[in-house]
PDB file of C-alpha atoms in Angstrom:
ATOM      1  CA  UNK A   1      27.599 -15.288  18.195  1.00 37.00           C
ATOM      2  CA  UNK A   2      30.258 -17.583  19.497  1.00 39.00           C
ATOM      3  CA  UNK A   3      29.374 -20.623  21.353  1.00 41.00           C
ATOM      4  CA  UNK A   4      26.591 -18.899  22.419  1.00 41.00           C
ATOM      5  CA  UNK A   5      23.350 -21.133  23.496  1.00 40.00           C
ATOM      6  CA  UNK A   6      20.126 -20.481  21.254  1.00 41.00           C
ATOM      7  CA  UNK A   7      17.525 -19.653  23.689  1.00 34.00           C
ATOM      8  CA  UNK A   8      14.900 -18.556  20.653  1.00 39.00           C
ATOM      9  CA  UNK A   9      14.966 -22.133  19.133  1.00 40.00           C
ATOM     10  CA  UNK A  10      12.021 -24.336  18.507  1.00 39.00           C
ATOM     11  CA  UNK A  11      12.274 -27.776  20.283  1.00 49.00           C
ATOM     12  CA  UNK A  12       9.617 -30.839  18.010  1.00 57.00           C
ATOM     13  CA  UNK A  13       9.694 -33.577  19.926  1.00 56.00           C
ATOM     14  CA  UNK A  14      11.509 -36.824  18.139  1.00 59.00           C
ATOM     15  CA  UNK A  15       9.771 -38.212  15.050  1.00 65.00           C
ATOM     16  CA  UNK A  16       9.007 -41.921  14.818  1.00 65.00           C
ATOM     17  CA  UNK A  17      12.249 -42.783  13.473  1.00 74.00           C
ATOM     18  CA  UNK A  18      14.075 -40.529  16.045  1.00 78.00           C
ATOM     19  CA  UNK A  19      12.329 -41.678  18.970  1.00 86.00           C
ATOM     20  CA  UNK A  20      13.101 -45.636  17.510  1.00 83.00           C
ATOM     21  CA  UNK A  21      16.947 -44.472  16.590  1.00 84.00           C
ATOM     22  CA  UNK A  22      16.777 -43.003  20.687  1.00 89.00           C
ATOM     23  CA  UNK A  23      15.462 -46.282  21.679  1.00 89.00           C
ATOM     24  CA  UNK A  24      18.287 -48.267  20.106  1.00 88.00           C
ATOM     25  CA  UNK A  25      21.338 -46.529  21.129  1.00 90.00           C
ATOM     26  CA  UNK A  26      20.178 -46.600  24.133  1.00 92.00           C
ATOM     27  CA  UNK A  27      19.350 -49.741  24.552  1.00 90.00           C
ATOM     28  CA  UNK A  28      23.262 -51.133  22.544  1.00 91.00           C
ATOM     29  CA  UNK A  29      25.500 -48.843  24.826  1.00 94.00           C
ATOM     30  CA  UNK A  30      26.848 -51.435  26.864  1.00 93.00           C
ATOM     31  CA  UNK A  31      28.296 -53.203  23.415  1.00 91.00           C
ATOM     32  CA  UNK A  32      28.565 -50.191  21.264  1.00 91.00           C
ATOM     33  CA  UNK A  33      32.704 -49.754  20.756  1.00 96.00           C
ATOM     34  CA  UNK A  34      33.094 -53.271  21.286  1.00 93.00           C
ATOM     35  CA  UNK A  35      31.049 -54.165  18.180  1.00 90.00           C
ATOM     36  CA  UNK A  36      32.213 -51.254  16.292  1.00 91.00           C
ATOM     37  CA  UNK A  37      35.867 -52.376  16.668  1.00 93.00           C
ATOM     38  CA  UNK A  38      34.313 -56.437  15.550  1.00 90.00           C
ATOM     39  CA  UNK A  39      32.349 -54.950  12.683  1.00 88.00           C
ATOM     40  CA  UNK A  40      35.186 -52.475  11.020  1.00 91.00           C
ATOM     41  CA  UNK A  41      38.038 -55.338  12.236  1.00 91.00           C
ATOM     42  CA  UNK A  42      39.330 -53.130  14.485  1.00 95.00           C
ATOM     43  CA  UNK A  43      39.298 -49.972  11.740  1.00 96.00           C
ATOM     44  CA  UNK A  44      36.667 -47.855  13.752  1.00 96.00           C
ATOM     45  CA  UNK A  45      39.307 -45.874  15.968  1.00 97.00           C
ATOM     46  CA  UNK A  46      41.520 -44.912  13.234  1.00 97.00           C
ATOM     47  CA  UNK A  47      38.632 -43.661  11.001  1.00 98.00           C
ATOM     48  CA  UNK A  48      37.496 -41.478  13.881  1.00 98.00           C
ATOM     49  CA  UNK A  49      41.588 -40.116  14.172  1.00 98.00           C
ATOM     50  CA  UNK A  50      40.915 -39.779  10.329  1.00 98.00           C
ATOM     51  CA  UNK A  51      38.028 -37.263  11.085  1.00 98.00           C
ATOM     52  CA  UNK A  52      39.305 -35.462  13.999  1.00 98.00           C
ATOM     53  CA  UNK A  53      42.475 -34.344  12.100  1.00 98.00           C
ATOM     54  CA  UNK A  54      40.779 -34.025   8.827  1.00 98.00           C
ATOM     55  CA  UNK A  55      38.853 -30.872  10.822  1.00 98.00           C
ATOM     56  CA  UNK A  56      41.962 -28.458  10.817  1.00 97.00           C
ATOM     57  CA  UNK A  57      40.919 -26.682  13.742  1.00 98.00           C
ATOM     58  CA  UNK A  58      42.894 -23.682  14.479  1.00 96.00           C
ATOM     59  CA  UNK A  59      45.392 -23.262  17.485  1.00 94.00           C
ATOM     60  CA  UNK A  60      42.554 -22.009  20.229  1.00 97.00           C
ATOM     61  CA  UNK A  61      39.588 -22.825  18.095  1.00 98.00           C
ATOM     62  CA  UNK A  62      36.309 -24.995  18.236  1.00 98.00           C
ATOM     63  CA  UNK A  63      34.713 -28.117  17.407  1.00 98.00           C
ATOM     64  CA  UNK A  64      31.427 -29.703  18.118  1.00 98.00           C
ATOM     65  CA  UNK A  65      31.299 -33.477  17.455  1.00 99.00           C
ATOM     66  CA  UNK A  66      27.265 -33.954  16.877  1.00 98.00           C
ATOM     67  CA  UNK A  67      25.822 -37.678  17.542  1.00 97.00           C
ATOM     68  CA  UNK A  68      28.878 -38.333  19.414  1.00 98.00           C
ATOM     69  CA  UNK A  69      28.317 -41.356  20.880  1.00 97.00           C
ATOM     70  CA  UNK A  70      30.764 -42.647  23.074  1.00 98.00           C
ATOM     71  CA  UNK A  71      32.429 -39.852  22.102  1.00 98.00           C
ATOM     72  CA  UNK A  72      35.641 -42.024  19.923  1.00 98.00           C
ATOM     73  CA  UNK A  73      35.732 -38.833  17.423  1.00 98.00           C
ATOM     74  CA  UNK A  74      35.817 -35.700  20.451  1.00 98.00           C
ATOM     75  CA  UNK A  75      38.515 -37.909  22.634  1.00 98.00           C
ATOM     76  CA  UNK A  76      40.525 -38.061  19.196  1.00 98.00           C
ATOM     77  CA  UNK A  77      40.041 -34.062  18.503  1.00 98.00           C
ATOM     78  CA  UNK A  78      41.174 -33.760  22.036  1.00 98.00           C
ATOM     79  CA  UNK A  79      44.329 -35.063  21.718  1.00 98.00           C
ATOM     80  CA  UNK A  80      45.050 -33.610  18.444  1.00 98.00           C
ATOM     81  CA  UNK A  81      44.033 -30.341  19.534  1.00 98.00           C
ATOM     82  CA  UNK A  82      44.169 -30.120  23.155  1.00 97.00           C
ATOM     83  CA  UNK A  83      44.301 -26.529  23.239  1.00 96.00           C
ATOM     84  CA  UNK A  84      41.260 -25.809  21.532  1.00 98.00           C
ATOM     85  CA  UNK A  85      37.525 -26.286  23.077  1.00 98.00           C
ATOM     86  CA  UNK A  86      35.278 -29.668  22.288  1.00 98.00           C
ATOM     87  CA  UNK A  87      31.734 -30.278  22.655  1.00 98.00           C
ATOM     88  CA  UNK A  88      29.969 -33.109  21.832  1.00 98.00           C
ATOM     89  CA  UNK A  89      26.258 -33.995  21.779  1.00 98.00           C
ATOM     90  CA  UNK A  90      23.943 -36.864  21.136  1.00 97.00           C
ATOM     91  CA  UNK A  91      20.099 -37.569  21.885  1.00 94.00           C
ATOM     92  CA  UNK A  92      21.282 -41.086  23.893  1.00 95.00           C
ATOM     93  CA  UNK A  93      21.652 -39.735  27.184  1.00 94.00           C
ATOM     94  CA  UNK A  94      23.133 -43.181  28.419  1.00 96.00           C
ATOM     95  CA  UNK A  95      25.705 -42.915  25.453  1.00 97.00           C
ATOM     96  CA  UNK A  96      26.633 -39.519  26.661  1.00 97.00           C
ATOM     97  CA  UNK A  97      27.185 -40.926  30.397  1.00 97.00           C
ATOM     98  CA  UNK A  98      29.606 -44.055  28.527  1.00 97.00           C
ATOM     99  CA  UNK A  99      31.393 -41.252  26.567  1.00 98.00           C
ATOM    100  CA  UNK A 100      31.954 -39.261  29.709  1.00 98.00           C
ATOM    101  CA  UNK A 101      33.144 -41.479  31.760  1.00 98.00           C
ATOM    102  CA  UNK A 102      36.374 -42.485  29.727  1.00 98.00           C
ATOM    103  CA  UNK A 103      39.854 -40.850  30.224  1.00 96.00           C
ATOM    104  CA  UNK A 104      40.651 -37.513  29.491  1.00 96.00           C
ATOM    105  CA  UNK A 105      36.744 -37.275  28.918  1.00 98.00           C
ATOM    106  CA  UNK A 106      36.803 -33.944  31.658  1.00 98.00           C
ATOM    107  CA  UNK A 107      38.114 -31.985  28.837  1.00 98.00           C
ATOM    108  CA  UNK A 108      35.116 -31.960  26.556  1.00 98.00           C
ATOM    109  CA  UNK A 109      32.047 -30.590  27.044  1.00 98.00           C
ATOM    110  CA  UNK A 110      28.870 -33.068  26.819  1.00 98.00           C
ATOM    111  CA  UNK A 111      25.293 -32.000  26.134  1.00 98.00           C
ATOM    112  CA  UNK A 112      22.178 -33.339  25.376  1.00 97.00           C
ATOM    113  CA  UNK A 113      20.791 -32.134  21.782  1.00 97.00           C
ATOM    114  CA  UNK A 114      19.516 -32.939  18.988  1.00 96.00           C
ATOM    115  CA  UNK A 115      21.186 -32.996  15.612  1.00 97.00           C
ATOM    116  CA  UNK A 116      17.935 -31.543  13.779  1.00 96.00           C
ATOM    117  CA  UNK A 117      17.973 -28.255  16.082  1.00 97.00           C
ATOM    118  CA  UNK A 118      21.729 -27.900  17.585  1.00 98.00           C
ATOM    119  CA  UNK A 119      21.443 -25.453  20.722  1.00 98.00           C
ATOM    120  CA  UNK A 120      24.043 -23.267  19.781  1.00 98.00           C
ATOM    121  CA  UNK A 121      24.426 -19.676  17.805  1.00 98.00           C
ATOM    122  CA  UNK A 122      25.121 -18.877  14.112  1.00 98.00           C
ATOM    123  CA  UNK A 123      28.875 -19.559  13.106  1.00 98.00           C
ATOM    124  CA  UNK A 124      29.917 -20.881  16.874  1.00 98.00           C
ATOM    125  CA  UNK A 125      32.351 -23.701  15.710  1.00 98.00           C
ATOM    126  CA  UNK A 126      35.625 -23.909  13.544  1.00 98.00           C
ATOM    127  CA  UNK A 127      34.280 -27.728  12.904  1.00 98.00           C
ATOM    128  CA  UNK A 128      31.544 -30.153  12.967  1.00 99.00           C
ATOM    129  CA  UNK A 129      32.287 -33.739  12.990  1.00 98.00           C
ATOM    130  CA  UNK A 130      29.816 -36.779  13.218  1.00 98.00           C
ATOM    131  CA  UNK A 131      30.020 -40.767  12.723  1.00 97.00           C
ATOM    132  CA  UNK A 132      26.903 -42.653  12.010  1.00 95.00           C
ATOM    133  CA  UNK A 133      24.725 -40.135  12.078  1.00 96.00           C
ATOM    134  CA  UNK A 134      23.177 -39.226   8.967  1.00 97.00           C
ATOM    135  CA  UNK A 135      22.196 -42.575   8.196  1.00 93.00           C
ATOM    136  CA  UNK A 136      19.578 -42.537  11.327  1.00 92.00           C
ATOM    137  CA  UNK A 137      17.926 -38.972  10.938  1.00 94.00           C
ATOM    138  CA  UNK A 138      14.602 -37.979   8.898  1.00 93.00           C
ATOM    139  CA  UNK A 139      15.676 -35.385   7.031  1.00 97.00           C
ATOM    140  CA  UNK A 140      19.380 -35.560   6.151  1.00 97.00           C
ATOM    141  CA  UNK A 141      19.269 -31.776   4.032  1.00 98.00           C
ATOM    142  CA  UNK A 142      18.171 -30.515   7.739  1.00 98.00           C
ATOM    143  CA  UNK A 143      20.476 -31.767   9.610  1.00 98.00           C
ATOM    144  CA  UNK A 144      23.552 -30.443   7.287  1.00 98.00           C
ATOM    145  CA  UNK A 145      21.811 -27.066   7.114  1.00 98.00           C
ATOM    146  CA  UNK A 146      22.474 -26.706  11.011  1.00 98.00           C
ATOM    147  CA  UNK A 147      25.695 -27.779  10.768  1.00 98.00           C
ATOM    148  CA  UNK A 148      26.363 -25.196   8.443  1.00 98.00           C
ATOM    149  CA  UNK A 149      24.620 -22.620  10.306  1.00 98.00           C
ATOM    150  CA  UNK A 150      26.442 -23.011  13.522  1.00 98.00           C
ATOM    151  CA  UNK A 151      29.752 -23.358  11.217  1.00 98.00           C
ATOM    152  CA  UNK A 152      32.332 -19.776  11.028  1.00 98.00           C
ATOM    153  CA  UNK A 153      32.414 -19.074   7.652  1.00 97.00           C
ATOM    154  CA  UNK A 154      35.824 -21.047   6.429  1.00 97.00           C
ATOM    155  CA  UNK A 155      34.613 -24.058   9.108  1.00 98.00           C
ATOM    156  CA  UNK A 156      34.726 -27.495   8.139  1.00 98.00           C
ATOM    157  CA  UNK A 157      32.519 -30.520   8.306  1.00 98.00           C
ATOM    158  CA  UNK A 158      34.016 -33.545   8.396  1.00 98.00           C
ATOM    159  CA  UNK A 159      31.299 -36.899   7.809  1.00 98.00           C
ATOM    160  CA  UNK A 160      32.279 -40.583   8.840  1.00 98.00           C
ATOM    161  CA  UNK A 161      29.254 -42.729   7.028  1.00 96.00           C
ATOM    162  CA  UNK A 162      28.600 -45.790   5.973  1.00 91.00           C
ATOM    163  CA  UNK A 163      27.816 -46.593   2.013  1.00 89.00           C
ATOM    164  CA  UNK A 164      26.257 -49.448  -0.231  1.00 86.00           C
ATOM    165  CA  UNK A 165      28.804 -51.142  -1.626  1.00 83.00           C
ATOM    166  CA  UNK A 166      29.418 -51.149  -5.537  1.00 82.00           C
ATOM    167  CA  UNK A 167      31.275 -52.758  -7.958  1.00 78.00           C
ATOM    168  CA  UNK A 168      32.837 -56.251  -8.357  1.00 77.00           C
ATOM    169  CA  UNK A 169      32.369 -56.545  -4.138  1.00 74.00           C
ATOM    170  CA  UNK A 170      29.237 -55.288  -4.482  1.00 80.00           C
ATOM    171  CA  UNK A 171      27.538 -58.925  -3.880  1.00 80.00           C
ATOM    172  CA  UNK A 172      29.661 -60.668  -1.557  1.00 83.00           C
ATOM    173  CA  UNK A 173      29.926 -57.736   0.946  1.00 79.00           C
ATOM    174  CA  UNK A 174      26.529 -57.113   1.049  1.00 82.00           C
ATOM    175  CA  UNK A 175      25.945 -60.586   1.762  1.00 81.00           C
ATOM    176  CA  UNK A 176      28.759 -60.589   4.156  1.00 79.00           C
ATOM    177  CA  UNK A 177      26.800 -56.861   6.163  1.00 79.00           C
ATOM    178  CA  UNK A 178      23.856 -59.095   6.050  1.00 83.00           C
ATOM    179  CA  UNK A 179      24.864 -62.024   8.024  1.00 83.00           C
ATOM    180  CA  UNK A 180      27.950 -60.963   9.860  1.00 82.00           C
ATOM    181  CA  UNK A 181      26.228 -57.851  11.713  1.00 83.00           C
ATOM    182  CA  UNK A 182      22.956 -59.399  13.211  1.00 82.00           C
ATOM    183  CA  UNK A 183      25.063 -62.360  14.307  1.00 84.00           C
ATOM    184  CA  UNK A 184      27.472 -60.784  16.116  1.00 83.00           C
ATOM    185  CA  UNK A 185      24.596 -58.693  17.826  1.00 82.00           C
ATOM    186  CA  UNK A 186      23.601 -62.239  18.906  1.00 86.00           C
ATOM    187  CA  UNK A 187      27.034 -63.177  19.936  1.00 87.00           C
ATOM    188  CA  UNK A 188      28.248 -60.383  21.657  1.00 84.00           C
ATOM    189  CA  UNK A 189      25.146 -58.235  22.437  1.00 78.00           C
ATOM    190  CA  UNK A 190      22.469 -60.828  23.040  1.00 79.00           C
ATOM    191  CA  UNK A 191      20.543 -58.600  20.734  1.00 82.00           C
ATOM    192  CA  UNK A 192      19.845 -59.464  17.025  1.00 80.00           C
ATOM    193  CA  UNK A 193      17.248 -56.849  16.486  1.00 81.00           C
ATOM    194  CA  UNK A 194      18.940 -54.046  16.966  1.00 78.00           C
ATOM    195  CA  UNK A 195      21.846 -54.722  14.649  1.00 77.00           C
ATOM    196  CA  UNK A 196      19.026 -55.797  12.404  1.00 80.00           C
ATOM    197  CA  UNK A 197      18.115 -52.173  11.991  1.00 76.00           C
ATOM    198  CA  UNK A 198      21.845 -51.312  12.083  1.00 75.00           C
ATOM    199  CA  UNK A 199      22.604 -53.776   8.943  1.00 79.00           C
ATOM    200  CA  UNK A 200      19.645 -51.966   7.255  1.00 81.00           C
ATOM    201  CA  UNK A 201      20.591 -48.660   7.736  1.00 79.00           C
ATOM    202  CA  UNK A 202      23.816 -49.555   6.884  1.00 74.00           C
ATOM    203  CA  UNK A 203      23.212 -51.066   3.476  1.00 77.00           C
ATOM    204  CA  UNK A 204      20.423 -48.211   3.029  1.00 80.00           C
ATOM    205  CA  UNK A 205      22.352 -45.499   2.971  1.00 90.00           C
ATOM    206  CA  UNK A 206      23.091 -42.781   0.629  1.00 94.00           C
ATOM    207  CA  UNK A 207      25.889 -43.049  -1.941  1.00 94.00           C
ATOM    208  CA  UNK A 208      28.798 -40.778  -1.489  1.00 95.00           C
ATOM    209  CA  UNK A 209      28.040 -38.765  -4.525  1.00 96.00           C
ATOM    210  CA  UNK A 210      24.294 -38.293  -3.295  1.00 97.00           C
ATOM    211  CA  UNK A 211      25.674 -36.773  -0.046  1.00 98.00           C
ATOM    212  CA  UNK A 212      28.014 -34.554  -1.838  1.00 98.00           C
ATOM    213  CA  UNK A 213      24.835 -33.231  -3.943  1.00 98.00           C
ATOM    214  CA  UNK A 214      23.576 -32.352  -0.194  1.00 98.00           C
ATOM    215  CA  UNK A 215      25.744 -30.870   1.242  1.00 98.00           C
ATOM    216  CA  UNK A 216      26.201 -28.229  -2.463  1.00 98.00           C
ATOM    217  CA  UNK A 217      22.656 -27.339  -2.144  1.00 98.00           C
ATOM    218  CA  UNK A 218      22.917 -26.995   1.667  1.00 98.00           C
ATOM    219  CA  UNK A 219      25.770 -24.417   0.250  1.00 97.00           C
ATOM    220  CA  UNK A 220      29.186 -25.947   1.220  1.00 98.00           C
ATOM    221  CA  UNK A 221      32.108 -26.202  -1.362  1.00 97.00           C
ATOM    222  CA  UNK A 222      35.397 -27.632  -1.476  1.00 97.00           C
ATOM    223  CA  UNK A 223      33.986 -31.463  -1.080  1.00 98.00           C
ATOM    224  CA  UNK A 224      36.045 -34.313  -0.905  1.00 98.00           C
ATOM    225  CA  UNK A 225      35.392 -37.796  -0.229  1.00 97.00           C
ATOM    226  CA  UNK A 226      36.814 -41.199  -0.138  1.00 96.00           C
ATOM    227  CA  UNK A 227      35.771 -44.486   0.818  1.00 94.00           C
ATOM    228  CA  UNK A 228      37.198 -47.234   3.565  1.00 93.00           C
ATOM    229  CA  UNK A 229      36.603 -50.894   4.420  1.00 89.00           C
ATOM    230  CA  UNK A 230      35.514 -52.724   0.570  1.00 84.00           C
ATOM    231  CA  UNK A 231      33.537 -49.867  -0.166  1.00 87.00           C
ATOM    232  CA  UNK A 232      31.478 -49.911   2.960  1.00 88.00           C
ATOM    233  CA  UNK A 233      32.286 -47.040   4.756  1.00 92.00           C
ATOM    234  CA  UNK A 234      33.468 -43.079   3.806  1.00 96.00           C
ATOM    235  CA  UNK A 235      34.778 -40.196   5.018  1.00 98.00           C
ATOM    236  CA  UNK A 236      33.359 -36.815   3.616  1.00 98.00           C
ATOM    237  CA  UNK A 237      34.977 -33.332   4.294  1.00 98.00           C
ATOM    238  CA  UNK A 238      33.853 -29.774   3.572  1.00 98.00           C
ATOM    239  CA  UNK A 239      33.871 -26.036   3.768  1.00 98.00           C
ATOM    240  CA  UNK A 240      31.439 -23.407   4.664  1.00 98.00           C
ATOM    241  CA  UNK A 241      32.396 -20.492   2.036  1.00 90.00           C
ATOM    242  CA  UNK A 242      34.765 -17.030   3.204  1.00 86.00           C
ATOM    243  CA  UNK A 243      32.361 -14.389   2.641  1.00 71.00           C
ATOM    244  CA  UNK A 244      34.106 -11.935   0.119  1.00 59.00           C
ATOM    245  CA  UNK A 245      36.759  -9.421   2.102  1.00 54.00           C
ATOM    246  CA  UNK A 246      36.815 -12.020   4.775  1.00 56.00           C
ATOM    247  CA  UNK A 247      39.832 -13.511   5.913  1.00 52.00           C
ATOM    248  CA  UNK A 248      40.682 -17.289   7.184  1.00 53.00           C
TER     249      UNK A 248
END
């Protein structure tokens, strides 16, 4: 099935976490890009370019940009590949208004969903991007299985995440996450508490090689990874497998 909506899937209603996660988002949308571009130094837009050509997708083909936010990484697919068909989703309805209402924005099509049960058919998508949002779901093995079910075989996933620091910078940037991200919530946002939880999560978070471990058992191959910003942040790409006698 090709872009096809799932009419036969099971919607839970958001866990704890998800309906806290839902909360915040919606609550920072207002600030959102504003303190990305103050928390990465101005780095966030060109990671997000980083992902959206890192996808490949194919003259005429498909992506679907899952947590999207404001949508930085679909606007950047667009305009590498504006001949090819974008949708994005995200729980935060007020995110997906923001994201919407920006330039070029008509092009892409913008859904409510959830990342744990995507509303789309088996292989639908040449790619699946996200920022951000493994970091903030229950059950990250979950999530990457319906990624890779609503991935054509030879599709790509391409992962924008935060990391724990390590090595020699291991201290003084973690120190640095601590204090520079709930103050600037204060500063800019007028809202320490939520960055709280976003300096948390950040710090939290899986190392790259524990997402790489993932995404193998999930069943993906061809994993590559690197990291950006002192260790803080990585990019992660991968590849559902060609069935045998298939063609890319």
């Amino acid at each position: 099935m090709t872009e096809e909506l799932r009419t036969d899937a099971m919607h839970d209603p958001p866990s704890s976490k998800g309906q806290e996660v839902q909360r915040t988002f919606n609550k920072i949308t207002d600030y959102y890009d504003r303190m990305n571009r103050l928390m990465t130094l101005g780095r966030h837009a060109a990671w997000c370019r980083d992902v959206a050509v890192s996808t490949k997708v194919p003259s005429g083909g498909s992506m679907l940009d899952v947590a999207t936010g404001t949508g930085v990484i679909a606007l950047a697919a667009l305009e590498k590949y504006p001949n090819s068909t974008i949708h994005a989703v995200d729980f935060s309805e007020r995110m997906l208004t923001e994201a919407a209402s920006k330039p070029g924005a008509s092009a892409i099509m913008w859904q409510h969903a959830d990342a744990n049960d995507l509303p789309f058919g088996d292989e639908s998508f040449d790619a699946v991007t996200h920022g951000y949002l493994l970091r903030n779901v229950d059950d990250v093995e979950r999530v990457l299985e319906e990624q890779y079910r609503v991935l054509k075989p030879g599709g790509r996933v391409v992962i924008l995440e935060t990391c724990p620091p390590r090595g020699l910078l291991r201290y003084p940037v973690t120190l640095g996450v601590r204090v520079l991200i709930p103050l600037l919530g204060q500063m800019v946002a007028r809202d320490r508490e939520s960055y709280a939880y976003l300096q948390k999560s950040t710090l939290g978070f899986m190392t790259p090689q524990e997402v790489v471990a993932i995404l193998r058992r999930v069943g993906f191959a061809s994993i590559a990874w690197k990291k950006k910003f002192f260790g803080t942040h990585m990019i992660i790409s991968a590849q559902k497998a060609v069935a045998f006698g298939e063609s890319r």
